[in-house]
């Protein structure tokens, strides 16, 4: 009787008490196969052999007679179950293997644990017990390694590559795509962006190798964040993008532009030595030019990324960084599908840099911290109340018509309390936010990439200008090594700072002159007029002193020609004033002499 191909490492090759006549030594990899049982002498010894044979077939290692245990140098293991990755099908039902510290048997569909673990379901991440996501698998299997797993985020079971290490600050990322910038498989005009067809699923098994793939996760994996990677000359750079969607397919397939606000610095850091034209800066998903008079089709575009232009608009972009790219005008390489292309006066010279792109995703986390993208808060104050150890930094708020607004929260105490939300930062040396700037009257944001830099010296305007209701402002002014704060109580909740300033109407405040002066140490103001508040512009038709938020004064006993000011969004040139947009200006008999002090202004709300 031939025993098929059961993988025995060794059958006892010396039965001292069994006559081995009748054995045909079929040796294959050190394995002995007993042939016809009838050839074994019909003595009592046959029953002993049958017992041993039963043990072999059943896969259990039992002690033999003492004589074998006493002679370790000649003792052989009867049977050692091998570790293998063979398929489990109906044909292999009953096959054994030793895997992950468990003895497993094929039940006709998959290998399941036997012995002490009998009756347990298959490990999470297998085809019959898929996880909800790679992160979910890692939560349930702490020792799970990066590799191929089965997941079922909704109704479809799919196979994907899971990276269980750390990327973009967290573990358990689900692979969506890999893109070779040298090929046009996933160029902007590829059908794969608009359909649900997968591509080269086997290419995912190599993890971070350079084999393109598009998995079913593109169409069926609900996401709240992406981890984007670009490998250039052996160096990988990773960036996280937060965006809630049913799948990446839902974000891209319809071709509609969906905006993000991470900034040029964010995208340029993904490709070493990258270059981008200085204007436009349109970024997000399905990024193409804004329709203009030029109807040509070869302008820069990306499925995920940023485009730039040398003119001060987005009508004719000739530079790009990102994934799923194309464009050929001004000498761009139309077949560079991932990486950086820049022509026509970019900031670091003309570039053609082809990279290898990786797109991973994570789902929304139910146990996320308050203030995270997956669990936005109502305000920074709510976050610090729930999390007293929260630090200054970037958080997410659920604001009007913007449920995942990225903000900077100042959690250390200023103006008598903690948990303030930044609205604007103003560099007084620049005119970006001077009184006449259109930014005071529109919803446009400015320089959002500096959000994580906190109270630095850059200009910035966030969505909080238009969307954050508040009752109090905390105004800060940095001059040299001094940073002074002034609380402003509105007396009621207002819809936003936009709602206070954009209409252009004067709104008075009631704070002492000395408190305003404390914002700028050693400041100077004329002695009269003393007008304070929002849209503080006593003489709209003249270039007299004015501020969007602050204090103006005059040497005459009226407000007909003020020549001094302290505050934010300043302007005026009467009597030799400078054009500083934040700080202190005083001319024509200021009470502490003439002053021209540019400050760095901060507007926070609560």
XYZ file of C-alpha atoms in Angstrom:
606
model
C 0.000 0.000 0.000
C 1.628 3.261 -1.139
C 1.127 6.226 1.235
C 0.729 8.998 -1.327
C 2.954 12.049 -0.693
C 2.557 12.657 3.022
C 5.663 14.670 3.915
C 7.431 12.614 6.587
C 10.832 13.842 7.565
C 11.880 10.440 8.743
C 10.349 7.075 9.510
C 12.194 4.920 12.018
C 14.792 3.164 9.932
C 15.769 0.565 12.439
C 13.082 -1.440 14.184
C 15.294 -3.695 16.309
C 12.396 -5.991 17.063
C 10.727 -5.954 13.653
C 11.858 -8.051 10.753
C 12.077 -5.539 7.892
C 11.699 -8.125 5.160
C 9.118 -6.905 2.711
C 10.069 -3.232 2.904
C 10.914 -1.669 -0.392
C 13.283 1.171 0.309
C 11.714 3.931 -1.754
C 13.988 6.679 -0.663
C 13.063 10.205 -1.692
C 14.548 13.053 0.308
C 15.240 10.703 3.156
C 11.679 9.290 3.285
C 10.870 5.591 3.516
C 7.599 4.334 2.084
C 6.274 0.973 3.390
C 4.804 -1.025 0.557
C 2.696 -4.148 0.799
C 1.634 -4.923 4.365
C 1.200 -8.554 3.536
C 4.962 -8.805 3.112
C 5.438 -8.151 6.819
C 5.808 -11.376 8.756
C 2.507 -12.228 10.414
C 3.756 -12.136 13.949
C 2.857 -10.008 16.921
C 5.467 -7.616 15.678
C 3.124 -6.553 12.906
C 0.721 -5.007 15.413
C 3.483 -2.961 16.905
C 4.402 -1.718 13.450
C 0.783 -0.858 12.730
C 0.635 1.192 15.922
C 3.706 3.130 14.878
C 2.265 3.538 11.393
C -0.933 4.925 12.900
C 1.080 7.460 14.850
C 2.874 8.496 11.686
C -0.333 8.909 9.707
C -2.001 10.883 12.510
C 0.978 13.185 12.953
C 1.408 12.760 16.695
C 4.825 12.293 18.278
C 4.573 9.745 21.116
C 7.358 8.195 23.115
C 8.590 4.846 21.903
C 9.746 2.073 24.187
C 12.353 2.918 26.749
C 15.016 1.281 24.624
C 14.709 4.050 22.057
C 14.655 6.822 24.617
C 17.734 5.455 26.329
C 19.835 5.644 23.189
C 19.690 9.302 22.180
C 22.453 8.925 19.648
C 20.331 6.543 17.577
C 16.897 7.959 18.383
C 15.033 9.469 15.438
C 11.897 11.644 15.410
C 9.067 9.611 14.003
C 7.374 12.531 12.255
C 7.961 16.269 11.939
C 5.166 18.300 10.366
C 6.708 20.691 7.853
C 6.117 24.466 7.610
C 4.892 25.344 4.124
C 2.596 27.688 2.203
C 0.880 25.121 -0.009
C -2.694 25.823 -1.080
C -5.589 24.294 0.813
C -8.259 22.929 -1.510
C -10.719 20.062 -1.363
C -8.071 17.825 -2.867
C -5.667 18.600 -0.015
C -8.225 18.081 2.780
C -6.462 16.590 5.790
C -2.987 17.850 4.909
C -0.934 19.130 7.829
C 1.488 21.965 8.374
C 3.207 23.738 11.282
C 2.669 27.501 10.908
C 2.969 30.515 13.238
C 3.481 28.276 16.261
C 0.407 26.153 15.578
C -0.280 22.717 14.139
C -2.756 23.283 11.310
C -4.901 21.039 9.148
C -6.457 21.766 5.761
C -10.252 21.636 6.030
C -10.724 21.780 2.277
C -10.796 25.554 2.170
C -8.044 26.854 4.439
C -5.631 25.755 7.122
C -7.066 25.941 10.651
C -5.437 25.351 14.009
C -5.835 21.976 15.693
C -4.956 20.663 19.119
C -5.148 23.299 21.854
C -6.495 25.878 19.384
C -9.093 23.618 17.799
C -12.362 25.317 16.960
C -10.911 28.806 16.585
C -11.690 30.811 13.466
C -9.009 31.451 10.905
C -6.582 34.303 11.655
C -7.974 37.728 10.745
C -6.749 38.780 7.337
C -7.367 35.412 5.662
C -9.883 34.902 2.888
C -12.519 33.359 5.176
C -11.883 35.867 7.959
C -10.917 39.121 6.257
C -10.138 42.205 8.279
C -11.899 45.514 7.773
C -8.574 47.088 6.865
C -4.856 46.628 7.311
C -5.004 48.742 10.449
C -7.804 46.539 11.772
C -5.710 43.423 11.124
C -2.759 44.927 12.955
C -4.979 45.824 15.904
C -6.067 42.191 16.240
C -2.730 40.619 15.322
C -0.033 42.688 16.990
C 2.732 40.635 15.391
C 1.340 40.863 11.849
C 4.056 41.542 9.293
C 3.837 43.535 6.100
C 2.494 41.417 3.252
C -0.624 40.295 1.379
C -3.902 40.038 3.320
C -7.620 39.856 2.676
C -9.821 42.754 3.773
C -13.552 43.475 3.612
C -14.170 47.140 4.387
C -17.748 46.956 3.078
C -19.347 44.302 0.879
C -16.383 43.153 -1.210
C -13.577 40.860 -0.062
C -10.331 41.926 -1.708
C -6.680 41.078 -1.522
C -4.221 43.873 -0.815
C -0.749 44.603 0.409
C -0.607 45.818 4.003
C 2.317 47.833 5.268
C 2.376 47.208 9.002
C 5.343 49.450 9.750
C 5.222 53.198 10.306
C 4.355 55.534 7.442
C 3.068 59.089 7.738
C 3.137 58.782 11.511
C 1.009 55.648 11.968
C 0.886 51.902 11.287
C -1.301 49.630 9.198
C -1.616 51.182 5.740
C -3.620 49.668 2.866
C -2.015 49.780 -0.576
C -4.054 51.358 -3.372
C -1.652 51.964 -6.271
C 1.970 51.992 -7.383
C 2.922 54.250 -10.290
C 6.100 54.239 -12.360
C 6.773 57.764 -13.586
C 8.728 56.339 -16.529
C 5.566 54.734 -17.910
C 2.233 56.128 -19.032
C 0.105 53.319 -17.549
C -1.334 55.786 -15.060
C -0.840 59.048 -16.897
C -3.582 61.640 -16.369
C -5.542 60.452 -19.384
C -5.371 56.741 -18.436
C -8.699 54.901 -18.269
C -7.616 53.368 -14.968
C -8.388 56.612 -13.126
C -12.020 56.576 -14.238
C -12.851 52.852 -14.055
C -12.938 50.158 -11.380
C -10.717 47.719 -13.243
C -7.696 46.532 -11.298
C -4.251 46.251 -12.859
C -1.528 43.687 -12.162
C -2.648 42.673 -8.676
C 0.404 40.424 -8.403
C 2.549 43.549 -8.553
C 1.440 44.431 -5.030
C 3.154 41.423 -3.455
C 6.561 43.045 -3.753
C 5.620 45.897 -1.451
C 7.911 48.810 -2.216
C 9.424 47.325 -5.351
C 9.061 49.140 -8.667
C 6.202 47.149 -10.164
C 3.053 49.054 -11.058
C -0.285 47.957 -9.661
C -3.830 49.157 -9.112
C -5.820 47.181 -6.561
C -9.526 46.841 -5.893
C -8.947 49.110 -2.921
C -8.961 51.993 -5.419
C -12.688 51.443 -5.909
C -13.867 49.873 -2.670
C -11.803 51.182 0.247
C -13.371 54.051 2.249
C -10.674 56.440 3.368
C -10.043 59.389 5.610
C -6.362 59.783 4.856
C -3.807 59.012 2.187
C -0.104 58.402 2.636
C 1.599 59.476 -0.582
C 5.150 58.472 -1.369
C 7.511 59.462 -4.169
C 10.804 57.640 -4.564
C 13.435 59.609 -6.456
C 16.931 58.242 -7.010
C 16.517 55.743 -4.191
C 15.120 58.204 -1.659
C 11.458 58.042 -0.590
C 9.539 61.029 0.731
C 6.130 60.560 2.385
C 3.303 62.996 3.002
C -0.131 62.498 4.549
C -3.276 64.018 3.072
C -6.529 64.004 5.010
C -9.681 63.714 2.932
C -12.885 61.833 3.723
C -14.251 59.788 0.813
C -15.951 56.505 -0.032
C -12.871 55.570 -2.061
C -10.127 57.143 -4.127
C -12.276 56.291 -7.139
C -14.994 58.591 -5.769
C -12.488 61.424 -5.484
C -11.041 61.076 -8.976
C -13.257 59.172 -11.428
C -15.718 62.011 -12.127
C -12.893 64.377 -13.071
C -14.057 67.155 -10.726
C -11.429 69.313 -9.064
C -11.266 68.809 -5.299
C -9.052 71.256 -3.461
C -6.521 70.743 -0.680
C -4.544 73.421 1.160
C -1.101 72.059 1.982
C 0.975 74.531 -0.023
C 3.974 74.588 -2.334
C 6.481 73.697 0.361
C 4.535 70.521 1.192
C 4.505 69.234 -2.388
C 8.008 70.362 -3.325
C 9.455 68.461 -0.368
C 8.272 65.204 -1.952
C 10.841 65.466 -4.773
C 14.405 66.508 -3.869
C 15.673 69.457 -5.915
C 12.206 69.997 -7.375
C 11.096 73.093 -9.221
C 7.728 74.814 -9.597
C 6.558 78.051 -11.118
C 5.877 80.697 -8.483
C 2.185 81.369 -9.029
C -1.130 79.545 -9.279
C -0.382 76.801 -6.710
C -3.600 74.952 -7.442
C -3.561 71.618 -5.596
C -5.687 68.607 -4.737
C -7.382 65.977 -6.897
C -7.977 66.296 -10.677
C -5.857 69.441 -10.790
C -6.083 71.227 -14.135
C -5.877 74.809 -15.328
C -8.674 77.277 -14.732
C -10.504 77.974 -17.976
C -9.204 81.051 -19.752
C -8.767 82.421 -23.227
C -6.041 79.899 -24.102
C -7.833 76.707 -25.218
C -4.760 74.531 -25.809
C -4.764 71.113 -24.127
C -1.103 70.603 -23.248
C -0.954 72.471 -19.948
C 0.223 70.777 -16.755
C -2.263 68.591 -14.911
C -2.134 65.960 -12.172
C -4.625 63.528 -10.650
C -3.113 64.134 -7.202
C -0.701 67.006 -6.684
C -0.041 70.665 -7.503
C 0.422 72.784 -10.623
C 2.191 76.127 -11.065
C 2.291 79.019 -13.513
C 4.610 81.950 -14.231
C 1.712 84.368 -14.686
C -0.327 85.409 -11.685
C -3.193 83.053 -12.523
C -3.901 79.383 -13.281
C -4.788 79.742 -16.968
C -1.520 78.464 -18.495
C 0.372 76.227 -16.007
C 3.630 74.653 -17.184
C 4.850 72.916 -14.004
C 3.579 70.108 -11.835
C 4.406 67.758 -8.977
C 2.394 64.670 -8.231
C 0.745 61.459 -9.389
C -1.051 60.728 -12.659
C 0.500 63.693 -14.446
C 0.826 64.924 -18.012
C 1.347 68.083 -20.069
C 3.607 69.008 -22.993
C 3.529 72.771 -23.469
C 6.687 74.806 -22.938
C 8.762 71.614 -23.337
C 7.214 69.453 -20.597
C 7.651 65.683 -20.834
C 4.133 64.421 -21.491
C 4.998 60.870 -20.381
C 6.323 61.744 -16.932
C 3.368 60.305 -15.016
C 4.771 60.694 -11.481
C 7.322 63.156 -10.200
C 8.173 66.726 -11.214
C 8.021 68.679 -14.483
C 8.846 72.386 -14.616
C 9.307 74.777 -17.531
C 8.948 78.510 -18.295
C 10.698 80.312 -15.423
C 10.181 77.921 -12.498
C 11.781 78.696 -9.125
C 14.595 76.107 -9.394
C 15.186 75.887 -13.126
C 13.726 73.545 -15.740
C 13.219 70.012 -14.424
C 12.196 66.568 -15.603
C 12.328 64.277 -12.583
C 10.641 60.907 -12.897
C 9.773 59.239 -9.597
C 8.097 56.037 -8.487
C 4.849 56.725 -6.684
C 3.073 54.867 -3.872
C -0.481 55.494 -2.704
C -1.644 53.994 0.599
C -4.858 54.673 2.516
C -6.376 54.381 5.972
C -9.999 54.374 7.032
C -11.659 56.594 9.631
C -10.787 55.544 13.175
C -13.702 55.274 15.576
C -11.450 55.672 18.611
C -9.661 58.738 17.255
C -8.662 61.568 19.573
C -10.834 64.673 19.737
C -9.382 67.245 17.379
C -8.062 64.708 14.883
C -9.286 64.536 11.310
C -11.402 61.494 12.167
C -12.968 63.262 15.164
C -13.000 67.027 14.608
C -13.906 69.272 17.533
C -16.110 72.354 17.727
C -13.246 74.526 18.891
C -9.693 74.510 20.199
C -11.150 75.317 23.616
C -13.195 72.104 23.523
C -10.069 70.104 22.674
C -8.006 71.440 25.557
C -10.935 70.936 27.955
C -11.126 67.251 26.974
C -7.360 66.830 26.610
C -5.581 68.997 29.189
C -2.196 67.798 27.950
C -2.880 68.941 24.357
C 0.039 70.899 22.895
C 0.170 73.830 20.493
C -0.217 72.500 16.966
C -2.436 71.518 14.059
C -5.901 70.137 14.809
C -9.206 69.714 12.990
C -12.452 71.547 13.713
C -16.001 70.953 12.544
C -16.957 74.395 11.282
C -19.876 75.685 9.277
C -19.917 74.020 5.828
C -16.418 72.716 6.569
C -16.540 69.607 8.788
C -12.795 68.912 8.640
C -11.143 72.325 8.811
C -7.407 72.226 9.463
C -6.449 74.833 12.059
C -3.675 75.805 14.439
C -4.610 75.696 18.124
C -2.629 77.689 20.680
C -3.050 75.613 23.824
C -0.797 77.512 26.236
C -2.419 80.322 28.182
C -2.723 83.753 26.574
C -5.310 86.466 27.178
C -6.255 84.683 30.402
C -7.212 81.257 29.017
C -6.169 78.279 26.885
C -7.449 76.927 23.569
C -7.269 79.741 20.996
C -7.711 79.297 17.233
C -5.502 81.221 14.810
C -7.314 83.259 12.166
C -4.515 85.341 10.646
C -0.815 86.126 10.863
C 0.388 89.481 9.526
C 3.938 90.497 8.658
C 3.843 94.250 9.185
C 6.741 94.810 6.777
C 4.584 93.564 3.902
C 1.422 94.910 2.325
C -0.351 91.554 1.911
C -2.909 92.509 4.547
C -2.826 96.299 4.408
C -6.144 98.052 4.927
C -7.030 98.061 1.224
C -6.217 94.383 0.660
C -9.011 92.333 -0.888
C -8.301 89.546 1.625
C -10.278 91.463 4.254
C -13.387 91.297 2.065
C -13.203 87.834 0.505
C -13.143 84.175 1.577
C -9.793 83.372 -0.030
C -7.117 81.801 2.133
C -3.446 82.709 1.963
C -0.261 80.735 2.628
C -1.958 77.860 4.435
C 1.262 75.863 4.266
C 2.618 77.890 7.207
C -0.199 76.715 9.473
C 2.024 74.245 11.306
C 4.634 76.949 11.951
C 2.493 78.549 14.627
C 3.410 82.055 15.735
C 6.143 82.644 13.172
C 6.795 85.713 11.045
C 4.841 84.806 7.907
C 1.608 86.147 6.452
C -1.309 83.706 6.647
C -5.094 83.715 6.402
C -7.081 80.549 7.145
C -10.653 79.409 6.544
C -11.296 80.334 10.166
C -11.524 83.971 8.994
C -14.801 83.122 7.273
C -16.093 80.100 9.162
C -15.210 80.369 12.865
C -17.858 81.836 15.198
C -16.367 83.511 18.271
C -17.034 85.734 21.273
C -13.476 86.847 22.053
C -10.337 87.758 20.141
C -6.792 87.554 21.411
C -4.586 90.022 19.517
C -0.813 89.540 19.631
C 2.021 91.771 18.440
C 5.656 90.698 18.274
C 8.261 93.439 18.113
C 11.857 92.337 18.516
C 11.951 89.981 21.497
C 8.642 91.218 22.898
C 5.300 89.461 22.344
C 2.316 91.244 23.908
C -1.331 90.164 23.990
C -4.600 92.105 24.108
C -8.001 90.439 24.752
C -11.022 91.836 22.907
C -14.469 90.829 24.153
C -17.135 91.158 21.470
C -19.973 91.093 23.985
C -21.813 88.482 21.924
C -21.113 85.595 19.589
C -20.450 86.724 16.022
C -20.532 84.516 12.919
C -16.913 85.147 11.917
C -14.295 87.854 11.613
C -15.331 88.102 7.974
C -18.855 89.027 9.083
C -17.431 91.841 11.227
C -14.924 93.299 8.750
C -16.044 92.516 5.184
C -19.116 94.831 5.217
C -16.728 97.734 5.869
C -18.798 99.292 8.654
C -17.094 100.741 11.691
C -17.558 98.601 14.830
C -16.334 100.229 18.034
C -14.459 98.542 20.867
C -14.056 99.856 24.411
C -10.499 99.250 25.549
C -8.255 101.853 27.175
C -5.701 103.666 25.048
C -2.909 102.429 27.290
C -3.930 98.790 26.705
C -3.643 99.270 22.936
C -0.265 100.963 23.387
C 1.062 97.997 25.369
C 0.981 95.920 22.176
C 4.077 97.845 21.020
C 6.525 98.724 23.818
C 7.607 102.379 23.605
C 4.789 103.194 21.206
C 3.598 106.660 20.333
C 0.162 108.106 19.457
C -1.209 111.562 18.905
C -3.307 112.901 21.761
C -6.730 113.371 20.194
C -9.423 111.578 18.181
C -8.702 108.258 19.933
C -10.935 106.137 17.720
C -10.744 102.341 18.166
C -12.350 99.184 16.831
C -12.908 97.385 13.520
C -12.771 99.105 10.110
C -11.309 102.093 11.901
C -11.159 104.542 8.980
C -12.264 108.035 9.980
C -11.565 109.607 6.551
C -12.309 106.954 3.872
C -11.581 109.276 0.972
C -8.138 110.341 2.236
C -4.823 108.563 2.951
C -5.126 109.279 6.659
C -4.243 106.680 9.300
C -6.572 103.655 9.313
C -6.571 100.087 10.661
C -8.843 97.093 10.207
C -8.438 96.299 13.915
C -6.870 98.874 16.197
C -6.520 102.475 17.331
C -6.041 105.777 15.446
C -5.329 109.268 16.770
C -4.859 112.853 15.597
C -3.084 116.007 16.797
C -6.143 118.152 16.137
C -9.135 117.837 18.389
C -11.062 115.812 15.821
C -10.691 112.739 13.588
C -10.477 114.626 10.304
C -6.779 113.894 9.588
C -5.298 111.223 11.890
C -1.562 110.547 11.450
C -0.936 107.799 14.035
C -2.119 104.269 14.519
C -1.549 100.959 16.354
C -3.044 97.724 15.109
C -3.608 95.227 12.319
C -4.335 95.863 8.653
C -2.940 99.397 8.753
C -2.465 101.987 6.057
C -2.038 105.750 5.526
C 0.664 108.195 4.447
C -0.359 111.534 5.876
C 2.488 113.412 7.555
C 5.082 110.862 6.393
C 3.576 107.613 7.695
C 5.079 104.407 6.329
C 3.073 101.595 4.724
C 3.579 99.040 7.521
C 0.485 96.831 7.777
C 0.932 95.881 11.444
C 2.628 97.732 14.289
C 2.803 101.401 15.267
C 3.003 104.555 13.157
C 3.120 108.048 14.674
C 3.803 111.392 13.001
C 2.965 115.038 13.608
C 3.322 115.454 17.348
C 2.998 111.902 18.652
C 3.079 111.770 22.452
C 6.309 109.718 22.395
C 7.821 111.210 19.261
C 7.710 109.956 15.717
C 7.552 106.184 15.407
C 7.590 103.685 12.567
C 7.560 100.198 14.046
C 6.650 97.129 12.011
C 5.350 94.229 14.091
C 4.262 90.668 13.477
C 0.578 90.480 14.239
C -1.467 87.465 15.341
C -5.254 87.277 15.438
C -6.720 84.376 17.417
C -10.309 83.698 18.452
C -12.332 81.760 20.991
